[in-house]
mmCIF file of C-alpha atoms and ligand atoms in Angstrom:
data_model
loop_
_atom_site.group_PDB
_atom_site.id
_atom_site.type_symbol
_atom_site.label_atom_id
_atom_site.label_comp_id
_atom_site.label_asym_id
_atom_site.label_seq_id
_atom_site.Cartn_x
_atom_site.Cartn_y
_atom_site.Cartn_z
ATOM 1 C CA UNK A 1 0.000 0.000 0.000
ATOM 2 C CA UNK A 2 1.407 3.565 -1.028
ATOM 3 C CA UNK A 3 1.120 5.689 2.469
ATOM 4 C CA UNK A 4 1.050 9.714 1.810
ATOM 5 C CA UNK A 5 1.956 11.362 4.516
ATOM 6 C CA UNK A 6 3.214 15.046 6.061
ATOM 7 C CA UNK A 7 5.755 15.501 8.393
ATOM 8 C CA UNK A 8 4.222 18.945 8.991
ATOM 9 C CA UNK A 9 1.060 16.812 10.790
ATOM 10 C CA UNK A 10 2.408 17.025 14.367
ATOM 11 C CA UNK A 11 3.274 20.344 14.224
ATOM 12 C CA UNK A 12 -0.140 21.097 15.351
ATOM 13 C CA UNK A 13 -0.442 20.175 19.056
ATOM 14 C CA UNK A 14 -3.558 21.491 20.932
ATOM 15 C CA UNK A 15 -3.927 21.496 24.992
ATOM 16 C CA UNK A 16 -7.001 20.988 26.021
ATOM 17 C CA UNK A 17 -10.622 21.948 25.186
ATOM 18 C CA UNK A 18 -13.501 22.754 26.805
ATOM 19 C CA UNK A 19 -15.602 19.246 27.144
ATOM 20 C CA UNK A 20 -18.946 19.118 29.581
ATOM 21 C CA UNK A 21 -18.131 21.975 31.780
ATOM 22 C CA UNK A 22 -14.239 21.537 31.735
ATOM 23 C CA UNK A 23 -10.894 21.923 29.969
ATOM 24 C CA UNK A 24 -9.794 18.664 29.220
ATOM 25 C CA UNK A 25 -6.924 17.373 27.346
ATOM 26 C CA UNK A 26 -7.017 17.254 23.962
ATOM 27 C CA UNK A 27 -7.714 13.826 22.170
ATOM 28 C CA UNK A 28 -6.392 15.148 18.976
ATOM 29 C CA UNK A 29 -2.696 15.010 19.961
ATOM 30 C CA UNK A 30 0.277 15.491 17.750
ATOM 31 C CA UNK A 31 1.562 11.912 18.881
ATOM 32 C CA UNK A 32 -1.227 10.356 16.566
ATOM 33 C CA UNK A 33 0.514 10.977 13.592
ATOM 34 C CA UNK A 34 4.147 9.169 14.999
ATOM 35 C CA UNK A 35 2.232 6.534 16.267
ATOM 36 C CA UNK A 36 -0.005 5.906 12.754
ATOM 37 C CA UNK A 37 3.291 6.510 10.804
ATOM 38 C CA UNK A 38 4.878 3.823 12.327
ATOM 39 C CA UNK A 39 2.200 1.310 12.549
ATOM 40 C CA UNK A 40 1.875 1.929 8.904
ATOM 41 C CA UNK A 41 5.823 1.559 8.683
ATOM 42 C CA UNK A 42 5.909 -1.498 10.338
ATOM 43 C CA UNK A 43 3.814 -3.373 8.214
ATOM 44 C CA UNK A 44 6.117 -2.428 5.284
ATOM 45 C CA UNK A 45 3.897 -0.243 3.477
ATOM 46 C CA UNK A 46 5.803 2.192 0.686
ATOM 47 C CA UNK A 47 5.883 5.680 2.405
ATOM 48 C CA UNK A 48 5.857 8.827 1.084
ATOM 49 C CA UNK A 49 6.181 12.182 1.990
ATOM 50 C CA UNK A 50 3.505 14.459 0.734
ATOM 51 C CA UNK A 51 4.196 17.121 -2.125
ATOM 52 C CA UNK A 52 2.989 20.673 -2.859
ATOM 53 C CA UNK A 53 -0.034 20.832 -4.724
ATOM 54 C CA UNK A 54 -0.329 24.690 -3.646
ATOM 55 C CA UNK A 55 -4.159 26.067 -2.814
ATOM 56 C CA UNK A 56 -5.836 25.542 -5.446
ATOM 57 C CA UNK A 57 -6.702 21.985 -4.518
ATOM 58 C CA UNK A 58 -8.172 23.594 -1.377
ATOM 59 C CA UNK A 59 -10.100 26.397 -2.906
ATOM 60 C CA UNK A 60 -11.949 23.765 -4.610
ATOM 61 C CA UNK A 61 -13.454 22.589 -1.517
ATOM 62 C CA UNK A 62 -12.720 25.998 1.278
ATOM 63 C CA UNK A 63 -14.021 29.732 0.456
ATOM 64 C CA UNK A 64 -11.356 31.732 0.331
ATOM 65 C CA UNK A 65 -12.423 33.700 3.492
ATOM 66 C CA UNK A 66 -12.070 30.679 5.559
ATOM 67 C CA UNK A 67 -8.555 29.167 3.747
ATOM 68 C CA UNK A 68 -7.408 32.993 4.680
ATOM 69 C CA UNK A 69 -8.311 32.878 8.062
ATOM 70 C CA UNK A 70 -6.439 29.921 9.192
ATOM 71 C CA UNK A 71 -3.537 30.263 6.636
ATOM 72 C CA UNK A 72 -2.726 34.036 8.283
ATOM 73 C CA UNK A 73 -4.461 33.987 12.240
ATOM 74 C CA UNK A 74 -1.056 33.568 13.635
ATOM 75 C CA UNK A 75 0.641 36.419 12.246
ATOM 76 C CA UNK A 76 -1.703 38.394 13.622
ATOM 77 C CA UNK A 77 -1.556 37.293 17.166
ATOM 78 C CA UNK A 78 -0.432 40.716 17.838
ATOM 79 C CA UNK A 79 -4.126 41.676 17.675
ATOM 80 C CA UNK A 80 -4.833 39.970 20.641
ATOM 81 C CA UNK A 81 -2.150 40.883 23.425
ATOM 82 C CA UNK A 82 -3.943 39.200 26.378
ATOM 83 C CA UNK A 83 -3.292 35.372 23.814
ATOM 84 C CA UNK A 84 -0.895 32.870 24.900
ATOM 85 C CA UNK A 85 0.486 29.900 22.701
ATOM 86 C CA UNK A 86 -3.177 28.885 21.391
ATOM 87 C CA UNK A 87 -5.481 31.654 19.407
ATOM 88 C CA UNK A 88 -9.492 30.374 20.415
ATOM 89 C CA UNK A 89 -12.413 32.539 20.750
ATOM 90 C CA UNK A 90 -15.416 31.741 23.086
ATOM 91 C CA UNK A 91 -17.373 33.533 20.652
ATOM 92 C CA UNK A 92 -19.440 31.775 17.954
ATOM 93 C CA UNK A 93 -21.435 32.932 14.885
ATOM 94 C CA UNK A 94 -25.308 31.501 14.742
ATOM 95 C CA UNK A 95 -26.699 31.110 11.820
ATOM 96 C CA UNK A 96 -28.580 34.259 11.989
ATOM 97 C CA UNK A 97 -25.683 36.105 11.943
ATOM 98 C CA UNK A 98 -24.697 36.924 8.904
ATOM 99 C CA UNK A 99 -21.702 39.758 9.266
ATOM 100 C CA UNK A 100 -18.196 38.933 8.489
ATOM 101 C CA UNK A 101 -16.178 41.284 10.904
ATOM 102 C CA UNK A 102 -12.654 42.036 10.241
ATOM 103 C CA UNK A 103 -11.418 41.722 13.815
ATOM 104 C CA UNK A 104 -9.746 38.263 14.264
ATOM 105 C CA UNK A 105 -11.882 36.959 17.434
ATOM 106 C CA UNK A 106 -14.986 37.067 15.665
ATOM 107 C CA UNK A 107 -13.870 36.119 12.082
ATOM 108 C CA UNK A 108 -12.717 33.044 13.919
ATOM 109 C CA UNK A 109 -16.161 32.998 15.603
ATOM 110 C CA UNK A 110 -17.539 33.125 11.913
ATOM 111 C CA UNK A 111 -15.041 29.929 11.023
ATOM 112 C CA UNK A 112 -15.026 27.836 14.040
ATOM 113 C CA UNK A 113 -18.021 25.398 15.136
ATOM 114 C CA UNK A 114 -16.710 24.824 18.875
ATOM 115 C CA UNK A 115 -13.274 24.921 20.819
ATOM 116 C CA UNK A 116 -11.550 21.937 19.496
ATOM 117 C CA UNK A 117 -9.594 24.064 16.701
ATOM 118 C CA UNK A 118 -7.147 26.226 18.521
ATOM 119 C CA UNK A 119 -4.613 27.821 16.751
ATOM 120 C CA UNK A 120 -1.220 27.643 16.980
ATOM 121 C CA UNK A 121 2.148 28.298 15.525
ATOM 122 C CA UNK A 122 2.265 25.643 13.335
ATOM 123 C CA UNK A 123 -1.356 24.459 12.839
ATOM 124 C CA UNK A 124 -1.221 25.928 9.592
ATOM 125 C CA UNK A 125 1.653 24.134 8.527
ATOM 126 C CA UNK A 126 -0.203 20.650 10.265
ATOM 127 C CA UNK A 127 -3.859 21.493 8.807
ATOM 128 C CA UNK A 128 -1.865 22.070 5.062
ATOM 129 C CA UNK A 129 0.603 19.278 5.349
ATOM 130 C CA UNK A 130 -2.433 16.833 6.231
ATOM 131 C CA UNK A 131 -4.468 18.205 3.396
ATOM 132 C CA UNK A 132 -1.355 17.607 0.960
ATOM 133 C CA UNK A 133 -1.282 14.010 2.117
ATOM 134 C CA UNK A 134 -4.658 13.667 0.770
ATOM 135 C CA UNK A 135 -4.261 15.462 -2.424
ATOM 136 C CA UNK A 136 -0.652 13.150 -2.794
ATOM 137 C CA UNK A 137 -2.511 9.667 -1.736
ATOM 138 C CA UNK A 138 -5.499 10.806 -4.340
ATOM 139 C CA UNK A 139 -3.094 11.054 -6.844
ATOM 140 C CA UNK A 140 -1.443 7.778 -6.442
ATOM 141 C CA UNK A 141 -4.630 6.174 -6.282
ATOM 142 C CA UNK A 142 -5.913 7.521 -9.316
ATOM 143 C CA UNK A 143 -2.757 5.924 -10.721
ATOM 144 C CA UNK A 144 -1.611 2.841 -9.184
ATOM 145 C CA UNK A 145 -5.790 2.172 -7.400
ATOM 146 C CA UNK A 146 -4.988 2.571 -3.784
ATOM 147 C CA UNK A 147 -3.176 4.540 -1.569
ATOM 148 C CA UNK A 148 -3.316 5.676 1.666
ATOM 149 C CA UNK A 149 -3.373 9.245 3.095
ATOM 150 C CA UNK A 150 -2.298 9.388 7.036
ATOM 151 C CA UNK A 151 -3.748 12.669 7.233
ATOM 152 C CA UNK A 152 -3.229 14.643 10.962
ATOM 153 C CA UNK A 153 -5.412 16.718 12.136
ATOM 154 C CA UNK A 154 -8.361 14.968 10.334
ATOM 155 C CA UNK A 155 -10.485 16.647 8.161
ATOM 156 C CA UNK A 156 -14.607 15.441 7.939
ATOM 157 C CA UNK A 157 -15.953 17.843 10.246
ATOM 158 C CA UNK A 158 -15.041 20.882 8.013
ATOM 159 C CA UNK A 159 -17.686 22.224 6.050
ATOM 160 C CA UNK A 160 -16.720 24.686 3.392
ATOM 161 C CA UNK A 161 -16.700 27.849 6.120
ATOM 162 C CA UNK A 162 -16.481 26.106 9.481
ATOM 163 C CA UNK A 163 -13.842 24.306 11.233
ATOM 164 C CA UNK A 164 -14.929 22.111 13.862
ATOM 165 C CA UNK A 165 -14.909 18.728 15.989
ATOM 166 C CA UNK A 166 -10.897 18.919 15.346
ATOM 167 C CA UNK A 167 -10.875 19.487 11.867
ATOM 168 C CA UNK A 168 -9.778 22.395 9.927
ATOM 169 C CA UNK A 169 -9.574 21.786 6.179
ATOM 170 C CA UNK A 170 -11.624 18.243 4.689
ATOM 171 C CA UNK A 171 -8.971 16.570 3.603
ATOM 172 C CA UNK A 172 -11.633 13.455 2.413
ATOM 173 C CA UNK A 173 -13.368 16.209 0.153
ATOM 174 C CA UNK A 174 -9.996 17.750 -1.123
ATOM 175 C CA UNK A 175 -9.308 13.938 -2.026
ATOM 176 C CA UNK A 176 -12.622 13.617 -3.602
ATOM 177 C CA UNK A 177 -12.497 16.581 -5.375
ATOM 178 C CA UNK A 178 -8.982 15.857 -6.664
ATOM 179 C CA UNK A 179 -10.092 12.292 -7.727
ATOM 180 C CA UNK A 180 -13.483 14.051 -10.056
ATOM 181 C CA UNK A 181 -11.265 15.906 -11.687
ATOM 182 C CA UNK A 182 -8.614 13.488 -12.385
ATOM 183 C CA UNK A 183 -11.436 10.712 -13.491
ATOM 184 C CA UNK A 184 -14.171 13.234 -14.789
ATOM 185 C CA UNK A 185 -16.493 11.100 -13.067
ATOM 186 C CA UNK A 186 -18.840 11.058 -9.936
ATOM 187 C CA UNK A 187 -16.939 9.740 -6.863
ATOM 188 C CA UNK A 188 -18.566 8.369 -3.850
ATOM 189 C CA UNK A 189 -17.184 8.760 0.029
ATOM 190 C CA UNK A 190 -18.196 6.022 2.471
ATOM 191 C CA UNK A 191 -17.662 7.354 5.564
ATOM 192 C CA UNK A 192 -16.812 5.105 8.642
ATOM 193 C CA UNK A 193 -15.576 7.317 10.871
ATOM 194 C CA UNK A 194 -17.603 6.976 14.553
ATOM 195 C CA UNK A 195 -19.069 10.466 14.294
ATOM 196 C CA UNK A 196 -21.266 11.711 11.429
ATOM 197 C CA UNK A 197 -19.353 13.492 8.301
ATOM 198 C CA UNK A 198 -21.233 16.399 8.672
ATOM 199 C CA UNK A 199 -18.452 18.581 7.156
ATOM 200 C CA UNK A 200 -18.406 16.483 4.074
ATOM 201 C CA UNK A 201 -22.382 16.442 3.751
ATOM 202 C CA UNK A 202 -22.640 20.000 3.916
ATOM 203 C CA UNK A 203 -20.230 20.274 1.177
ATOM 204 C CA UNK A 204 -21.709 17.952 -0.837
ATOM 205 C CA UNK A 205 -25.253 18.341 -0.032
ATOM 206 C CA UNK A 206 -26.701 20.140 -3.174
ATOM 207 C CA UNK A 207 -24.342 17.568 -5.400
ATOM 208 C CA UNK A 208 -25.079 14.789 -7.807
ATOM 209 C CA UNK A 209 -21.884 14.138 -8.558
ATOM 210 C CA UNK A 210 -20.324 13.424 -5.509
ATOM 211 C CA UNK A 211 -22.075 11.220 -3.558
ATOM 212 C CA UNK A 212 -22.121 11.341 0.891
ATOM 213 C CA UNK A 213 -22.623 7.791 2.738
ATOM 214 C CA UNK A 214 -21.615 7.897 6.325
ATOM 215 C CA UNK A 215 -22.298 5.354 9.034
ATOM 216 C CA UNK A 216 -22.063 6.533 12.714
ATOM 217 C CA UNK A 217 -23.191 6.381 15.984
ATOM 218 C CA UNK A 218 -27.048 8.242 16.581
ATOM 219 C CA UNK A 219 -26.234 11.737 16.534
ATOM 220 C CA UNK A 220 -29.395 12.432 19.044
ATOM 221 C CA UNK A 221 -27.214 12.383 21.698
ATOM 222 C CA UNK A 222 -23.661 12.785 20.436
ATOM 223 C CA UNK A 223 -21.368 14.773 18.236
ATOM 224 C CA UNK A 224 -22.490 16.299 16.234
ATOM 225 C CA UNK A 225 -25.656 16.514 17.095
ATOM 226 C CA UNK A 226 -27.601 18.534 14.573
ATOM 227 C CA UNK A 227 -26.906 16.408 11.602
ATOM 228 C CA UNK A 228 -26.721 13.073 10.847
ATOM 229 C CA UNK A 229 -30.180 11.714 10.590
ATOM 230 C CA UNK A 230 -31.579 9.102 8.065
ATOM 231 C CA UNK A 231 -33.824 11.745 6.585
ATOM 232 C CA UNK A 232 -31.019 13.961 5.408
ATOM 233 C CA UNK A 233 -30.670 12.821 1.600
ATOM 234 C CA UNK A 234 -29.369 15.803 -0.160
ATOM 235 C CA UNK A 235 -31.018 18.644 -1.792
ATOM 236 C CA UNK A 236 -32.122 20.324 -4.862
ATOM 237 C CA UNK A 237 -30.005 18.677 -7.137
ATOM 238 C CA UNK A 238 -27.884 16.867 -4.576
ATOM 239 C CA UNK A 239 -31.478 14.695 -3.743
ATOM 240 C CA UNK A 240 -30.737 11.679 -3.273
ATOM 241 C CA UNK A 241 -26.980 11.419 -2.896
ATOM 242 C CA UNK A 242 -26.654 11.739 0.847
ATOM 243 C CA UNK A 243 -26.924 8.762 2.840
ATOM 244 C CA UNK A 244 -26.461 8.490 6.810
ATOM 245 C CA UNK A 245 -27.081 5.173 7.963
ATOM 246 C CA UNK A 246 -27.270 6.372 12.025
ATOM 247 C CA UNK A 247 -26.523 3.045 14.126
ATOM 248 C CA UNK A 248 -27.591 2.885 18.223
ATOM 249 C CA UNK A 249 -24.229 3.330 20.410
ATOM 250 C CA UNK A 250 -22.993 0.515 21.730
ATOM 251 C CA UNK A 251 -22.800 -1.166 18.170
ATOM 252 C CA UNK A 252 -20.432 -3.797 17.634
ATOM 253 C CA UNK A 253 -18.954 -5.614 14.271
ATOM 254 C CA UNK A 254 -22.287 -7.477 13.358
ATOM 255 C CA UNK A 255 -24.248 -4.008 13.068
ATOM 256 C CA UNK A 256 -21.529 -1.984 11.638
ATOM 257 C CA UNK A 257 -20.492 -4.257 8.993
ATOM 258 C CA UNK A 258 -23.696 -4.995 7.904
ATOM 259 C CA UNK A 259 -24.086 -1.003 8.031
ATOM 260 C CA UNK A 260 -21.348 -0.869 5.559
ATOM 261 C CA UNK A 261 -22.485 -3.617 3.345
ATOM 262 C CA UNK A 262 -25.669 -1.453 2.435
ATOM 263 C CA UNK A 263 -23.535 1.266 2.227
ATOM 264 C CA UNK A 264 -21.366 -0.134 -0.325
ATOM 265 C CA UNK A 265 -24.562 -1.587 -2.132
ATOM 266 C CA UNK A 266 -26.126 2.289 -2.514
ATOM 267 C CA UNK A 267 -22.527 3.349 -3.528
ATOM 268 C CA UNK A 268 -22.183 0.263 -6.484
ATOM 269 C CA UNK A 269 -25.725 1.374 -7.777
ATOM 270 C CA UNK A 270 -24.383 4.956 -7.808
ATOM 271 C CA UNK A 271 -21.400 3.435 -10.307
ATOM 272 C CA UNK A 272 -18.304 6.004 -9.195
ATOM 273 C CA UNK A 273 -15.288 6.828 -11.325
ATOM 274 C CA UNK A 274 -13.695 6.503 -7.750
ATOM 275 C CA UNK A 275 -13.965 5.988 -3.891
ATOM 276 C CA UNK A 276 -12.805 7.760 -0.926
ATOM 277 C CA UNK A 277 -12.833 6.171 2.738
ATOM 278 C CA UNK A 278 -12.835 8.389 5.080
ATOM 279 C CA UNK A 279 -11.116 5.880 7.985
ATOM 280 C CA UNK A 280 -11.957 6.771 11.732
ATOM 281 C CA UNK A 281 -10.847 4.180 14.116
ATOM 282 C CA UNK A 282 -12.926 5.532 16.255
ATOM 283 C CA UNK A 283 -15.400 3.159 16.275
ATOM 284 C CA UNK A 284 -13.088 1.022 18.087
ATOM 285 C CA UNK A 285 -14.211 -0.621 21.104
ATOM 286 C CA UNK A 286 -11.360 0.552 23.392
ATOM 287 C CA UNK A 287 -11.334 4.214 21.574
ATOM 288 C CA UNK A 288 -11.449 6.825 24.496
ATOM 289 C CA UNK A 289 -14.375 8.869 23.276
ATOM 290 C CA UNK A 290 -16.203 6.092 20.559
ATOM 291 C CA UNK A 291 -19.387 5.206 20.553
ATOM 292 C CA UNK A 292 -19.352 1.801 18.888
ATOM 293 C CA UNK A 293 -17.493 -1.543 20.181
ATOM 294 C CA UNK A 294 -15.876 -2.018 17.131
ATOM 295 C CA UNK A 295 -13.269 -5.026 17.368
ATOM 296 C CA UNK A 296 -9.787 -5.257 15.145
ATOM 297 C CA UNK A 297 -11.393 -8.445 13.647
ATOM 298 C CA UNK A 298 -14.400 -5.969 12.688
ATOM 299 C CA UNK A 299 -11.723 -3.583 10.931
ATOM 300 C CA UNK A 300 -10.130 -6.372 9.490
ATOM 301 C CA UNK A 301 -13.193 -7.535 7.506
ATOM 302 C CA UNK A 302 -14.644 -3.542 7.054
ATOM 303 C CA UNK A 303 -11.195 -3.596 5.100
ATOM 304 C CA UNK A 304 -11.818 -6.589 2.957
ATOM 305 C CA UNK A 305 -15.236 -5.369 1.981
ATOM 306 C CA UNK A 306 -13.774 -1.905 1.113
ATOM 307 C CA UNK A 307 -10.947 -3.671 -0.909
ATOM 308 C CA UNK A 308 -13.081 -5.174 -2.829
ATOM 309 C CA UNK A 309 -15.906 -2.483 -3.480
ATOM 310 C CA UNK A 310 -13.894 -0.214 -6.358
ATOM 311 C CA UNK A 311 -10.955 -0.094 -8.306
ATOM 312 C CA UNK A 312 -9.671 3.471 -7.295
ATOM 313 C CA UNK A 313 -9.982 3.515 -3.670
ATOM 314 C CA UNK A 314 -8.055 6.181 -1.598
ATOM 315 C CA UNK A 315 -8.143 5.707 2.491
ATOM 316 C CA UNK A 316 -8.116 9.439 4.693
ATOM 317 C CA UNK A 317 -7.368 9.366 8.226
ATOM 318 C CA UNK A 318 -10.009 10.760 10.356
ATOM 319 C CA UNK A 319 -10.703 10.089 13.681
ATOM 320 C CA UNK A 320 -9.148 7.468 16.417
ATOM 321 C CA UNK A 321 -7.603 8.400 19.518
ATOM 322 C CA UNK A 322 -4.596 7.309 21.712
ATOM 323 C CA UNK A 323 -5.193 4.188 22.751
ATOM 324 C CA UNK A 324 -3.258 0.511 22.366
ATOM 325 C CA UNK A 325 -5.407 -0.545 19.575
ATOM 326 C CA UNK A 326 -5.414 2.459 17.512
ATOM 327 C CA UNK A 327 -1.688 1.131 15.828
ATOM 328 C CA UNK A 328 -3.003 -2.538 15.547
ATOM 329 C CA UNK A 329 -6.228 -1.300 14.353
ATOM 330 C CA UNK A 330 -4.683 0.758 11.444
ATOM 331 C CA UNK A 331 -1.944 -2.227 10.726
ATOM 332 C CA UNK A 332 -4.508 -4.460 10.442
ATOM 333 C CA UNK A 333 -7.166 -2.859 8.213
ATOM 334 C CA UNK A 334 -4.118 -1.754 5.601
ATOM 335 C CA UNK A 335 -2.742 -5.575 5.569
ATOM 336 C CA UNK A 336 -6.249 -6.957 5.026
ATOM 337 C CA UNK A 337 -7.037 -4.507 2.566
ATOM 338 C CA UNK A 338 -3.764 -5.429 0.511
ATOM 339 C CA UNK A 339 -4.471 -9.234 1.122
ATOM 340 C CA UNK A 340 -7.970 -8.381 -0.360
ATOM 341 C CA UNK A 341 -6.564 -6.712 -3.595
ATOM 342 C CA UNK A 342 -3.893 -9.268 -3.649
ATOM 343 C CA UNK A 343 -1.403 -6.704 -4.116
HETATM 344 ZN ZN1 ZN B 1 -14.622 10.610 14.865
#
């Protein structure tokens, strides 16, 4: 398996956030991306570093105002004197707010969901580099039919104009958008990440041509929330080419795989030029903040069926946080995905 990665990725490394009435520490560590690198070295996968595909790749997912906040909210830290090593405002637009400001709290306000995106000296350089690895891993796929992209921080819970949920830039949209215009054709993300892909529907939503499957623990009482639901299927032209496929928490393999069979049956009907995974491990059963009980015997055989679903296949790291299985969990998937291909 070809593995894209950034060594930009830990370069981002948040504190805490504010979780239930506290500051807690931050399950989105730097460390991730060591400890996914190497798990992904180890089992002798060809690794390489990320190029520079420049913005444009980006712009084709981000509005410009949100690409320039992030790329340029640390050299102007000056603006706020009272700021330590993290930039974070408490501050957050509704959606019946509809005035960009110019002062840097509340144009972050404007771009930012929750408090789980601080930024920092070098979370541009992470949120870029992880994007890159996307755009580099969609590009070997669209050659060679699979690659990897260990993308850090992840990317699914950015919409267009909203960071969020840990994610900056959606680096499984960037992919999918890089893959439609390599192919020409529709492209389909299954998402399997524990939490909903609510970045990636809203930027998809009103789209025929790309289309949104996600499978993920009820959002009625977890992140995030307000999307999510079964009856979300896209709109105007987009109708019909969003698919959540909620599942109660607690899950375990049985449930989720067959969750992902039916997935992967809506996604063959839709006939894609390519697919992206967006890969959570997450779902995990001994992930700290999952939802599912998701076993590395249920990766292994989410992987086969994924090998076998399409031709052009990339994989994006989302979510899965520190914890021992995390590294066997991502070893395993890749190796049964290769034994699948028989590559
Ligand atoms: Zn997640």
């Amino acid at each position: 398996m070809i593995v894209v990665h950034s060594p930009r990725s830990p370069d981002h490394d948040p504190d805490g956030y504010f979780r239930r009435g506290r500051t807690v520490p931050h399950p989105e560590q730097a460390s991730r991306y060591g400890i996914l690198l190497e798990a992904a070295t180890g089992g002798g996968h060809a690794i390489e570093e990320a190029g520079d595909a420049g913005l444009d790749p980006l712009r084709a997912v981000h509005t410009d105002s949100h690409l320039d906040v992030f790329r340029t909210a640390w050299g102007r830290k000056a603006e706020l004197p009272e700021i330590g090593d993290e930039i974070l405002t408490g501050h957050f637009a509704r959606p019946q707010m509809h005035r960009l400001p110019p002062g840097l709290l509340g144009l972050l306000g404007f771009h930012m969901a929750d408090t789980s995106t601080p930024i920092r000296a070098g979370t541009w350089g992470a949120v870029y580099g992880s994007a890159q690895a996307a755009i580099g891993a969609a590009d070997r796929a669209a050659e060679h039919g699979a690659a990897y992209a260990l993308c850090r921080p992840p990317g699914h819970h950015a919409y267009a104009d909203s960071a969020g949920g840990f994610c900056f830039l959606n680096n499984s949209a960037i992919a999918a958008e890089r893959l439609r215009a390599a192919t020409g054709g529709p492209i389909a993300i299954l998402d399997i990440d524990v939490h909903h892909g609510n970045g990636t529907q809203g930027i998809f939503y009103g789209r025929r041509d790309v289309l949104t499957v996600s499978i993920h623990a009820d959002p009625s009482d977890y992140f995030p929330f307000y999307t999510g639901y079964a009856d979300e299927r896209g709109e105007g032209e987009g109708e019909g080419f969003n698919r959540n496929l909620p599942l109660a928490q607690g899950s375990g393999d049985a449930t989720w795989l067959a969750a992902i069979e039916a997935g992967l049956a809506e996604i063959a009907a839709f006939r894609p030029a390519a697919l992206v995974v967006a890969l959570g491990f997450d779902a995990s059963e001994h992930d700290p903040i999952g939802a599912f009980k998701v076993t590395t015997a249920g990766f292994e055989a989410a992987a086969r069926l994924v090998a076998a679903a399409h031709p052009t296949t990339v994989l994006v790291q989302e979510g899965g946080y520190l914890c021992d299985a995390l590294p066997r969990n991502l070893a395993a998937f890749l190796q049964a995905f290769e034994a699948r291909r028989g590559a």
